[in-house]
């Protein structure tokens, strides 16, 4: 079971603003920030979550390859809201909201590229 996940970003302020807006429909908020001084010089970090910070971004450039992360949505309307919020916050379309029956009959997801090109998804596994 995963406890938390994180990856580096090229522009901390821009990415922090993007994720604050894009994840809001999913109930995620910026919960914690840790400075470079607190990490012993390992950069600034921001933790987002719904109850606890389980998704982190940090300074330090970008990953060598794009990362894919999927956030679970409570329903299809929330997937749609995530997509609209992420695009409005500067994300790039990587797959509009819709069914992906090649995964399973009720897989409803939306995909957006963040400012660093990472593939961010919201998915609902429940029937309509």
CSV table of C-alpha atoms in Angstrom, one decimal:
chain,number,residue,atom,x,y,z
A,1,UNK,CA,0.0,0.0,0.0
A,2,UNK,CA,1.3,3.4,-0.9
A,3,UNK,CA,1.8,6.0,1.8
A,4,UNK,CA,2.7,9.0,-0.4
A,5,UNK,CA,4.2,9.8,-3.8
A,6,UNK,CA,6.1,12.8,-5.1
A,7,UNK,CA,8.2,14.1,-7.9
A,8,UNK,CA,10.3,17.1,-8.8
A,9,UNK,CA,9.0,20.1,-10.8
A,10,UNK,CA,10.9,22.7,-12.8
A,11,UNK,CA,8.9,25.8,-11.5
A,12,UNK,CA,7.7,25.2,-8.0
A,13,UNK,CA,5.3,28.2,-7.7
A,14,UNK,CA,3.7,27.5,-11.1
A,15,UNK,CA,3.3,23.8,-10.3
A,16,UNK,CA,2.0,24.5,-6.8
A,17,UNK,CA,-0.7,26.8,-8.3
A,18,UNK,CA,-1.6,24.2,-11.0
A,19,UNK,CA,-2.0,21.4,-8.5
A,20,UNK,CA,-4.0,23.5,-6.1
A,21,UNK,CA,-6.5,24.3,-8.8
A,22,UNK,CA,-6.5,21.0,-10.6
A,23,UNK,CA,-6.9,18.8,-7.5
A,24,UNK,CA,-9.5,21.0,-5.7
A,25,UNK,CA,-12.5,19.2,-7.4
A,26,UNK,CA,-11.1,16.0,-6.0
A,27,UNK,CA,-11.0,17.4,-2.4
A,28,UNK,CA,-7.3,17.8,-2.4
A,29,UNK,CA,-5.8,20.9,-0.8
A,30,UNK,CA,-2.3,22.2,-0.1
A,31,UNK,CA,-1.8,20.8,3.4
A,32,UNK,CA,1.9,21.4,4.1
A,33,UNK,CA,5.0,23.2,2.8
A,34,UNK,CA,8.5,22.3,3.8
A,35,UNK,CA,11.4,24.6,3.1
A,36,UNK,CA,14.9,23.8,1.8
A,37,UNK,CA,16.2,24.7,5.2
A,38,UNK,CA,14.0,22.1,6.8
A,39,UNK,CA,15.0,19.4,4.4
A,40,UNK,CA,18.7,20.0,4.8
A,41,UNK,CA,19.1,21.7,1.5
A,42,UNK,CA,17.0,19.2,-0.5
A,43,UNK,CA,14.7,21.9,-1.9
A,44,UNK,CA,11.2,23.2,-1.1
A,45,UNK,CA,8.3,20.8,-1.1
A,46,UNK,CA,4.5,21.1,-1.1
A,47,UNK,CA,2.2,18.3,0.1
A,48,UNK,CA,-1.4,18.0,-1.1
A,49,UNK,CA,-4.1,15.7,0.3
A,50,UNK,CA,-7.5,15.0,1.6
A,51,UNK,CA,-6.9,14.4,5.3
A,52,UNK,CA,-3.1,14.0,5.1
A,53,UNK,CA,-0.5,15.0,2.5
A,54,UNK,CA,0.0,12.0,0.3
A,55,UNK,CA,0.9,13.8,-3.0
A,56,UNK,CA,4.1,15.9,-3.0
A,57,UNK,CA,5.9,18.1,-5.5
A,58,UNK,CA,9.4,19.6,-4.9
A,59,UNK,CA,12.1,21.7,-6.4
A,60,UNK,CA,14.9,20.1,-8.2
A,61,UNK,CA,14.2,20.1,-11.9
A,62,UNK,CA,12.1,17.5,-13.6
A,63,UNK,CA,12.2,13.8,-13.7
A,64,UNK,CA,14.1,12.2,-16.6
A,65,UNK,CA,10.8,10.9,-18.0
A,66,UNK,CA,7.3,12.0,-17.5
A,67,UNK,CA,5.4,10.5,-14.6
A,68,UNK,CA,1.8,9.3,-14.6
A,69,UNK,CA,-0.3,9.6,-11.5
A,70,UNK,CA,-4.0,8.9,-11.2
A,71,UNK,CA,-6.3,10.3,-8.5
A,72,UNK,CA,-9.5,8.5,-7.6
A,73,UNK,CA,-12.7,10.5,-8.1
A,74,UNK,CA,-15.9,9.8,-6.3
A,75,UNK,CA,-18.0,10.1,-9.4
A,76,UNK,CA,-17.9,11.0,-13.1
A,77,UNK,CA,-18.9,14.6,-12.5
A,78,UNK,CA,-15.8,15.0,-10.3
A,79,UNK,CA,-13.7,13.6,-13.2
A,80,UNK,CA,-15.2,16.2,-15.5
A,81,UNK,CA,-14.6,19.0,-12.9
A,82,UNK,CA,-11.0,17.9,-12.5
A,83,UNK,CA,-10.5,18.1,-16.2
A,84,UNK,CA,-12.0,21.6,-16.5
A,85,UNK,CA,-10.0,22.9,-13.5
A,86,UNK,CA,-6.8,21.4,-14.7
A,87,UNK,CA,-7.2,22.9,-18.2
A,88,UNK,CA,-8.1,26.3,-16.8
A,89,UNK,CA,-5.0,26.2,-14.6
A,90,UNK,CA,-2.8,25.7,-17.6
A,91,UNK,CA,-2.8,22.0,-18.1
A,92,UNK,CA,-2.8,20.5,-21.6
A,93,UNK,CA,-5.4,17.9,-22.8
A,94,UNK,CA,-4.1,14.4,-22.9
A,95,UNK,CA,-7.5,12.6,-23.1
A,96,UNK,CA,-10.9,14.3,-22.5
A,97,UNK,CA,-13.3,12.8,-19.9
A,98,UNK,CA,-14.9,9.6,-21.1
A,99,UNK,CA,-15.2,5.9,-20.8
A,100,UNK,CA,-12.1,3.7,-21.3
A,101,UNK,CA,-13.7,0.3,-21.8
A,102,UNK,CA,-10.4,-1.3,-22.8
A,103,UNK,CA,-9.5,-1.1,-19.0
A,104,UNK,CA,-13.0,-2.2,-17.8
A,105,UNK,CA,-16.7,-1.4,-18.5
A,106,UNK,CA,-17.0,1.5,-16.0
A,107,UNK,CA,-13.5,3.1,-16.2
A,108,UNK,CA,-14.2,6.8,-16.6
A,109,UNK,CA,-11.1,9.0,-16.8
A,110,UNK,CA,-9.6,12.2,-17.9
A,111,UNK,CA,-6.0,12.9,-18.6
A,112,UNK,CA,-4.1,16.3,-18.5
A,113,UNK,CA,-0.4,17.1,-18.9
A,114,UNK,CA,0.9,19.3,-16.0
A,115,UNK,CA,3.3,22.2,-16.7
A,116,UNK,CA,6.3,19.7,-16.8
A,117,UNK,CA,4.5,17.2,-19.1
A,118,UNK,CA,3.5,14.7,-16.4
A,119,UNK,CA,0.3,12.8,-17.2
A,120,UNK,CA,-2.2,13.5,-14.4
A,121,UNK,CA,-5.4,11.5,-14.4
A,122,UNK,CA,-8.7,11.5,-12.5
A,123,UNK,CA,-10.6,8.3,-12.6
A,124,UNK,CA,-13.9,6.9,-11.4
A,125,UNK,CA,-14.5,3.1,-11.4
A,126,UNK,CA,-18.2,3.3,-10.6
A,127,UNK,CA,-21.1,3.0,-13.0
A,128,UNK,CA,-22.9,6.2,-14.0
